[in-house]
Tab-separated table of C-alpha atoms and ligand atoms in Angstrom:
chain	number	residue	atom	x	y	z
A	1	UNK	CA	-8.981	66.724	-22.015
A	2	UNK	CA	-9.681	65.513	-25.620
A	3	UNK	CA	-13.318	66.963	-24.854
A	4	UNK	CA	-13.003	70.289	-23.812
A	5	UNK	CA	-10.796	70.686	-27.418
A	6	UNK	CA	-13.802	70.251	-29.114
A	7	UNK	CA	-15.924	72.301	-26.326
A	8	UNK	CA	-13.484	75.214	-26.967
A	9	UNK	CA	-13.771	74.715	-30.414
A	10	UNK	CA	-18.172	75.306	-30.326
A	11	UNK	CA	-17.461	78.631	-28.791
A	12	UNK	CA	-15.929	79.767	-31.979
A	13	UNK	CA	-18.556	78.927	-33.964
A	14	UNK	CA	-18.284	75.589	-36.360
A	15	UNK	CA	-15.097	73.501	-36.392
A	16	UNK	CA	-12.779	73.105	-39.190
A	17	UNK	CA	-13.431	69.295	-39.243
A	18	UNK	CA	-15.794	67.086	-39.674
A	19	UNK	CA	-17.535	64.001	-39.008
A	20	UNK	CA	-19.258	61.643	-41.334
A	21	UNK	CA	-20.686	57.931	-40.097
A	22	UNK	CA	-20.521	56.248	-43.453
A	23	UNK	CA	-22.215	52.662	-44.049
A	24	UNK	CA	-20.365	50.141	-46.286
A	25	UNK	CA	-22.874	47.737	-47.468
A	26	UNK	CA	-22.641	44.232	-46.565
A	27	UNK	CA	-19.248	43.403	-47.299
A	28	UNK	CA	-18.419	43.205	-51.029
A	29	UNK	CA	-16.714	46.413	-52.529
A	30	UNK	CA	-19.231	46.216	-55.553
A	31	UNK	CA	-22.068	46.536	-52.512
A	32	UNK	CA	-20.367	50.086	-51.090
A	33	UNK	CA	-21.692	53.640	-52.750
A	34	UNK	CA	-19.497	55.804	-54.650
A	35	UNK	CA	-20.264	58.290	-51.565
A	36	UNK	CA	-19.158	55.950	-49.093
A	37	UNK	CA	-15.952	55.134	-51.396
A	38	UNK	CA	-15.070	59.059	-51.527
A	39	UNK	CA	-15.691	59.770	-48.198
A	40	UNK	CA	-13.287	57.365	-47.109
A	41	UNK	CA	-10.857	57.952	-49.368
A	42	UNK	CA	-10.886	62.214	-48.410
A	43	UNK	CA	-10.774	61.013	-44.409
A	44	UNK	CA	-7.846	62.039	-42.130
A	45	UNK	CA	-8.804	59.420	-39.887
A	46	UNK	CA	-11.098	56.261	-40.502
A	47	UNK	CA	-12.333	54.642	-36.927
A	48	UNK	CA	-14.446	51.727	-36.756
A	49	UNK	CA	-14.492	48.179	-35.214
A	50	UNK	CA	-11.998	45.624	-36.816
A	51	UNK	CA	-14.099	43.661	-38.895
A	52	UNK	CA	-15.563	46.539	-41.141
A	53	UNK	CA	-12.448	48.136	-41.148
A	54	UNK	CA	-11.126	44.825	-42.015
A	55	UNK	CA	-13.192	44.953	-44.917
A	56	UNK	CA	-11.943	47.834	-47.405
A	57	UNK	CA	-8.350	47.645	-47.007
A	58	UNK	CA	-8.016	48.688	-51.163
A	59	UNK	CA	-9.789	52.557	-49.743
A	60	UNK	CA	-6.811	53.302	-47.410
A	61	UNK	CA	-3.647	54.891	-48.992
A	62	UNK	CA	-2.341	56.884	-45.436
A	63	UNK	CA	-5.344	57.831	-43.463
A	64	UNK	CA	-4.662	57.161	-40.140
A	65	UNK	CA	-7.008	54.118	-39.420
A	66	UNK	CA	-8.057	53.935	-35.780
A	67	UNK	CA	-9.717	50.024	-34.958
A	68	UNK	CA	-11.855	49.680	-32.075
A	69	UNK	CA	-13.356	46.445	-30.414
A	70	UNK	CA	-17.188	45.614	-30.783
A	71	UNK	CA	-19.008	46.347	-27.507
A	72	UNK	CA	-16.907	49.812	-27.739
A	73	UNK	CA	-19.300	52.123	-29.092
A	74	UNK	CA	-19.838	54.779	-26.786
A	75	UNK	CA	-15.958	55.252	-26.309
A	76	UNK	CA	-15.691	55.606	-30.473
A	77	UNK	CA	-18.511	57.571	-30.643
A	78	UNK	CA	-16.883	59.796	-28.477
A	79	UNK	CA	-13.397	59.685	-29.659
A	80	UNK	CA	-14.822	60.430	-33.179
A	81	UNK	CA	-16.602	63.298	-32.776
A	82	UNK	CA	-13.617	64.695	-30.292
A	83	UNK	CA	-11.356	64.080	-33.576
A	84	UNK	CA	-13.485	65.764	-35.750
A	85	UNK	CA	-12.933	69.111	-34.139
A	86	UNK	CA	-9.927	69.473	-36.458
A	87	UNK	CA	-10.093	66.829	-38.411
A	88	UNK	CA	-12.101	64.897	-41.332
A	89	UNK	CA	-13.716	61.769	-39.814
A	90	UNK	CA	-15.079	59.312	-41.267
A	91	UNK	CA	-16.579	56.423	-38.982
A	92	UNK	CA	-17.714	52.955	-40.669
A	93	UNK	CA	-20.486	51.133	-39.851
A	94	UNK	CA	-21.467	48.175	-41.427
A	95	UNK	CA	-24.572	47.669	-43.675
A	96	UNK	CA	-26.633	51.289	-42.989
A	97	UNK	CA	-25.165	53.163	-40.510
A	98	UNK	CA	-29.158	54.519	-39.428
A	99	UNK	CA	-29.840	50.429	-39.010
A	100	UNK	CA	-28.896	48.864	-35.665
A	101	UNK	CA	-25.439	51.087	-36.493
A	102	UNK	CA	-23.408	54.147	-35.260
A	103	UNK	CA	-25.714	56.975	-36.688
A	104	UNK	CA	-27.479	57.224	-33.794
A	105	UNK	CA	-25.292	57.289	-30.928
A	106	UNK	CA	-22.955	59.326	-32.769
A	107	UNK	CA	-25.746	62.462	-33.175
A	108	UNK	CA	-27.116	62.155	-29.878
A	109	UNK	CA	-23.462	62.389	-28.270
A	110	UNK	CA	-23.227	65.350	-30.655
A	111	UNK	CA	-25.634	67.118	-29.957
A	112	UNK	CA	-24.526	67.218	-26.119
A	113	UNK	CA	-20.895	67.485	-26.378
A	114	UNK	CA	-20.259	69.270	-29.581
A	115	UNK	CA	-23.619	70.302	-31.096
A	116	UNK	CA	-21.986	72.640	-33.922
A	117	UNK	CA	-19.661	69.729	-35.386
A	118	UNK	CA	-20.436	69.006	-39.240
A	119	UNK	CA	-22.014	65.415	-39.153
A	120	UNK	CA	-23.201	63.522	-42.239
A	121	UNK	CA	-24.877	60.023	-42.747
A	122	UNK	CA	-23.928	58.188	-45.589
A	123	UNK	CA	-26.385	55.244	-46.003
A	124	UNK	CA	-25.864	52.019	-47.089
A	125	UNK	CA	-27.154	48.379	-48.357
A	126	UNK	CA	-28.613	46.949	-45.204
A	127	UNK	CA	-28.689	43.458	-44.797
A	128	UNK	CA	-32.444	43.168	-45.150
A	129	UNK	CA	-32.344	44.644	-48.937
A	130	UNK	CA	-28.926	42.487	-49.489
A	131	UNK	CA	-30.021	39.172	-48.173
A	132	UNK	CA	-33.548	39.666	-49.920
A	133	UNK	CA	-32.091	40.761	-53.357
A	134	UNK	CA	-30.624	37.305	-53.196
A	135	UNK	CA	-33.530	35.198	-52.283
A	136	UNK	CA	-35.458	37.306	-54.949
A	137	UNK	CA	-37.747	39.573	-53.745
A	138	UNK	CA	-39.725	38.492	-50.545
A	139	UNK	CA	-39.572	42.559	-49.259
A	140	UNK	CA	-41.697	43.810	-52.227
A	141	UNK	CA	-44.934	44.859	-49.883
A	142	UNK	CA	-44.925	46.152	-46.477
A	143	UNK	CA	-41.995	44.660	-43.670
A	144	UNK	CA	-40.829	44.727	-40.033
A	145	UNK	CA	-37.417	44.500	-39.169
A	146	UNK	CA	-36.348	43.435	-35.834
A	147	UNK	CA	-33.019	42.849	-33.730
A	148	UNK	CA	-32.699	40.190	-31.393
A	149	UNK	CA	-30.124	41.685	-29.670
A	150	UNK	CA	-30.913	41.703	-26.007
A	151	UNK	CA	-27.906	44.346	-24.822
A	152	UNK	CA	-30.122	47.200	-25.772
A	153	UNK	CA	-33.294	45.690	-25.549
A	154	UNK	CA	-35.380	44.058	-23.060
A	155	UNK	CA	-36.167	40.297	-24.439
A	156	UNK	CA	-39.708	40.355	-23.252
A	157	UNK	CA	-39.816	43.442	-25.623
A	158	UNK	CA	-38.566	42.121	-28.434
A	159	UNK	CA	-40.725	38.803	-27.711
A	160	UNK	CA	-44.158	40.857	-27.572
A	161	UNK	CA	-43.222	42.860	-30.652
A	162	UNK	CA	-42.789	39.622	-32.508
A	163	UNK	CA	-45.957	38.779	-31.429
A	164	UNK	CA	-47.738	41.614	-32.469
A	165	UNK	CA	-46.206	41.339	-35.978
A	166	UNK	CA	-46.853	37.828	-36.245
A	167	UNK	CA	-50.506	38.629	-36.037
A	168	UNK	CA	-50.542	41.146	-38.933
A	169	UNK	CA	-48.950	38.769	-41.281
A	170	UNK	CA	-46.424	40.597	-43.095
A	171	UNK	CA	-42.800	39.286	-43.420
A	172	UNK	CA	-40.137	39.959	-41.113
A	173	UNK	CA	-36.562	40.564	-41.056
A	174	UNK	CA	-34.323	38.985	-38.061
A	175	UNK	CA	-31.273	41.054	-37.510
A	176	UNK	CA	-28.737	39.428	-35.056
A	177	UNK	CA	-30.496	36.409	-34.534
A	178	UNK	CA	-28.374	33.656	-32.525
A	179	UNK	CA	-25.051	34.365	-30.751
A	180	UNK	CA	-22.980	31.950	-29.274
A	181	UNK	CA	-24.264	32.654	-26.266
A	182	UNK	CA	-27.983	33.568	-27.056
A	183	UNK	CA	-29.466	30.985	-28.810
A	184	UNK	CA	-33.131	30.204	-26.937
A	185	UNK	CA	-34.315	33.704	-28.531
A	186	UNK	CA	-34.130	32.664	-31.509
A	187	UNK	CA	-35.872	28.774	-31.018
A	188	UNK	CA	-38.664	31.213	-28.817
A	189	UNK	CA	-39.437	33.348	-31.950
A	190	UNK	CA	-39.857	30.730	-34.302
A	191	UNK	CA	-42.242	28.783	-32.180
A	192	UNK	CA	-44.210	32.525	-31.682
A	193	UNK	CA	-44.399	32.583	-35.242
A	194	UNK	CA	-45.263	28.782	-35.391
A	195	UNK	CA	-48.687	29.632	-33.623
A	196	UNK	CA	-49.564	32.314	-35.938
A	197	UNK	CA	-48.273	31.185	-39.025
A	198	UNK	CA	-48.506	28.004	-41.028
A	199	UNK	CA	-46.166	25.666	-41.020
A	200	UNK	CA	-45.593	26.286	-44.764
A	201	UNK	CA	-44.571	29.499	-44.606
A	202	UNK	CA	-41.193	30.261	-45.860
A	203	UNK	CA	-38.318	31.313	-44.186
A	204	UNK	CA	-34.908	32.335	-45.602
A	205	UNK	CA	-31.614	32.177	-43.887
A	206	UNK	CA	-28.792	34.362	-45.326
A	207	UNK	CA	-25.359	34.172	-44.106
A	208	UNK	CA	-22.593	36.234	-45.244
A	209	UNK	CA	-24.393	38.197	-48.348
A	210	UNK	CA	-22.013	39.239	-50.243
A	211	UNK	CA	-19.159	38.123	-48.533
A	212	UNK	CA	-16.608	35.008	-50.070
A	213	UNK	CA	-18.598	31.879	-48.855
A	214	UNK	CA	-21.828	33.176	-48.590
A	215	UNK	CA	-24.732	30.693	-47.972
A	216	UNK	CA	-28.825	31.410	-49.141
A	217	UNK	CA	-30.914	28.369	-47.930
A	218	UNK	CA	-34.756	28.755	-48.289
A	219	UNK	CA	-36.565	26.256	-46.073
A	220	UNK	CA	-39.989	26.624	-44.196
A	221	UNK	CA	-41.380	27.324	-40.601
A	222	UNK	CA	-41.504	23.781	-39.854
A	223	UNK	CA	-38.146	22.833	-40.712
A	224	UNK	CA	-36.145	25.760	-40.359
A	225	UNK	CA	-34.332	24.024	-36.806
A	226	UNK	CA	-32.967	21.760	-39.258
A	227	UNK	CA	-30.804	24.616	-40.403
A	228	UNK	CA	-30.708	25.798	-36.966
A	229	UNK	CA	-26.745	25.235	-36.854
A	230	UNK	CA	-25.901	27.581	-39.674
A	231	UNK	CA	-27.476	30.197	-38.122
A	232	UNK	CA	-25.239	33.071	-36.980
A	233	UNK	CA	-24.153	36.862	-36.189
A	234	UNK	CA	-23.538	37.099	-39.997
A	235	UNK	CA	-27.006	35.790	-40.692
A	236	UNK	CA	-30.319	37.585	-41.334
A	237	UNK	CA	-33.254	35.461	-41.197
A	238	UNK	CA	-36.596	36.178	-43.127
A	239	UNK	CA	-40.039	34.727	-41.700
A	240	UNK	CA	-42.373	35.222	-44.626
A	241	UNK	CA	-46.120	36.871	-44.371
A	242	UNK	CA	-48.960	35.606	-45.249
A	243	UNK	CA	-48.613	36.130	-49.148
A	244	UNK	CA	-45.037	35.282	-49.014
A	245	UNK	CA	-44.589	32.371	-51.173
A	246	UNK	CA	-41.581	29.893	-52.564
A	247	UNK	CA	-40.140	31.341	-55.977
A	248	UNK	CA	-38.188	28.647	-58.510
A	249	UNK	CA	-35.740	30.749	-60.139
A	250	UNK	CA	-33.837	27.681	-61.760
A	251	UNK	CA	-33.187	24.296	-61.566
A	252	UNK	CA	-31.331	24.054	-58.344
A	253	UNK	CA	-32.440	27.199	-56.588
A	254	UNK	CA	-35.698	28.285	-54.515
A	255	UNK	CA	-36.066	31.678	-53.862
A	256	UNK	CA	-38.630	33.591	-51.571
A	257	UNK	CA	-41.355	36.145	-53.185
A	258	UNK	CA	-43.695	38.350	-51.778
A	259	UNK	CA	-46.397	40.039	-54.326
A	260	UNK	CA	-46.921	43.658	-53.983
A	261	UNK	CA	-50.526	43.361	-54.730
A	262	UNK	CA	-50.533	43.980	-58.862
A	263	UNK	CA	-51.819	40.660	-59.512
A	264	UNK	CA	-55.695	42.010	-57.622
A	265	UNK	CA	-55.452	44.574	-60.133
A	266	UNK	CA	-53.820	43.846	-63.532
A	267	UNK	CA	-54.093	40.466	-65.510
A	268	UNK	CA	-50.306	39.520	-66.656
B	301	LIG	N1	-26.018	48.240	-39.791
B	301	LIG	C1	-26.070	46.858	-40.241
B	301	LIG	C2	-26.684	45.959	-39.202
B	301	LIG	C3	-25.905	45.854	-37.916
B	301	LIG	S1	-26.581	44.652	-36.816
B	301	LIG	C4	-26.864	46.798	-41.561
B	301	LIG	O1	-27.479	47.797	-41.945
B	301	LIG	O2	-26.820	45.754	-42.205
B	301	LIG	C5	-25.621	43.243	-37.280
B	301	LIG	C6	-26.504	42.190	-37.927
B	301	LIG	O3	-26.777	42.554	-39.282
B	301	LIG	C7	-25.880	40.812	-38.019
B	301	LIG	O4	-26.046	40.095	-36.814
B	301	LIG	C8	-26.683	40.194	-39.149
B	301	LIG	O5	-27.946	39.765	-38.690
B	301	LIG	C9	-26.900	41.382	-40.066
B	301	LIG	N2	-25.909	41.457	-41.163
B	301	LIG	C10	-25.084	42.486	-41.415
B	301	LIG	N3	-24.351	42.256	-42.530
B	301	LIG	C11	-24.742	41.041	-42.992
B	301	LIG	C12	-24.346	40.237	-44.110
B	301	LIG	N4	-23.413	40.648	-44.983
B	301	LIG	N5	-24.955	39.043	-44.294
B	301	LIG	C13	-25.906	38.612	-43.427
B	301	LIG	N6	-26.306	39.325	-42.343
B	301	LIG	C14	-25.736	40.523	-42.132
């Protein structure tokens, strides 16, 4: 019923809402744009799973806040954009919405059930550029970024394209590495990355960036099972490349550091 409102509402030309999928950083309201701030704040209606919406109660003063459950997506996607016939929407995502987030879905639904609906993307800090900014820089040259999400996903795909980046030696960024249920993923990438790389190489685990008891531990190939444990949904993992390298940034921290190549060409 909901969806032939907003069908009605494409024969008329564009809609009087609108519909904007809006990332909010890691977690930390220092970490969320000004764009993403406004946007909320100008919403009729904010919709997004619990946890992000969870996250910036201090942006709500009586939008009507719709929570949905994780696993949902289609189903918000949907409701969403059938809101935003006559109404401003705003949809959370966490991180970047255009990064393992809403952004997609949400345009490709739009485009078949209400293809003259105002949509913006409002990036955000993914949780590659916030877990490296606090284990220094290991992102500075080229970088793959991969989910280990099976849902969407084959595993034997995400296996062979860990493979293939192993072999080219640049680092690479582990989104949703280890559920409580999928754990053997994670142990089967490492030991992928074991035969290509050495044993040296560093890895960083980053749980929680910029969230209240965040944890940065940088450890190696060889003995990252050791931290094995810690390792979570709220964690990104970093395998370093080939140039990657430890950083001491003071006494009691290690960081990670990958050179972007000025060193072959300037003398500092
Ligand atoms: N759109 C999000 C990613 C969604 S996938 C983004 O751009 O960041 C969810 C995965 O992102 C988690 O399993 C975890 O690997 C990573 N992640 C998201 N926020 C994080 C944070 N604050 N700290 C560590 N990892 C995070």
């Amino acid at each position: 019923m909901e969806m032939s409102r907003s069908q009605s509402q494409n024969n008329t030309g564009p809609s009087a809402g609108s519909l904007a999928v809006v990332g909010i950083g890691p977690g930390s309201p220092e970490m969320l744009t000004i764009a993403a701030e406004s946007a909320i704040k100008n919403a009729d209606i904010v919709i997004g799973n619990d946890f992000y919406i969870n996250q910036i109660p201090h942006l709500f003063s009586g939008q009507e806040i719709i929570k949905s459950q994780m696993g949902k997506e289609v189903n918000r996607a949907e409701q969403a954009i059938t809101l935003a016939g006559d109404k401003h929407v705003v949809m959370v995502s966490g991180g970047d919405p255009g990064v393992y987030g809403m952004a997609g879905l949400v345009l490709e639904m739009a485009e078949r059930i209400a293809p003259d609906l105002k949509i913006e993307i409002i990036p955000g800090v993914t949780a590659a550029s916030a877990g490296a900014a606090l284990l220094g820089a290991p992102l500075t040259n080229d970088f793959a970024v991969i989910s280990l999400s099976d849902l969407l996903t084959p595993r034997e795909v995400i296996e062979k394209r860990i493979r293939a980046l192993c072999t080219v030696g640049i680092p690479i960024v582990l989104y949703n590495p280890k559920s409580r249920t999928r754990t053997s993923l994670l142990e089967d990438v490492i030991d992928i990355a074991k035969e290509q790389l050495p044993g040296e190489t560093p890895v960083g685990v980053v749980k929680d960036a910029y969230r209240p008891d965040s944890k940065i531990i940088v450890t190696t190939l060889k003995d990252v099972m050791d931290v094995f444990d810690i390792i979570d949904m709220h964690t990104v993992v970093f395998i370093g490349g080939e140039e990657t390298r430890m950083l001491r940034r003071h006494e009691d921290a290690r960081g990670m550091f990958t050179p972007r190549g000025y060193h072959r060409k300037y003398v500092y």
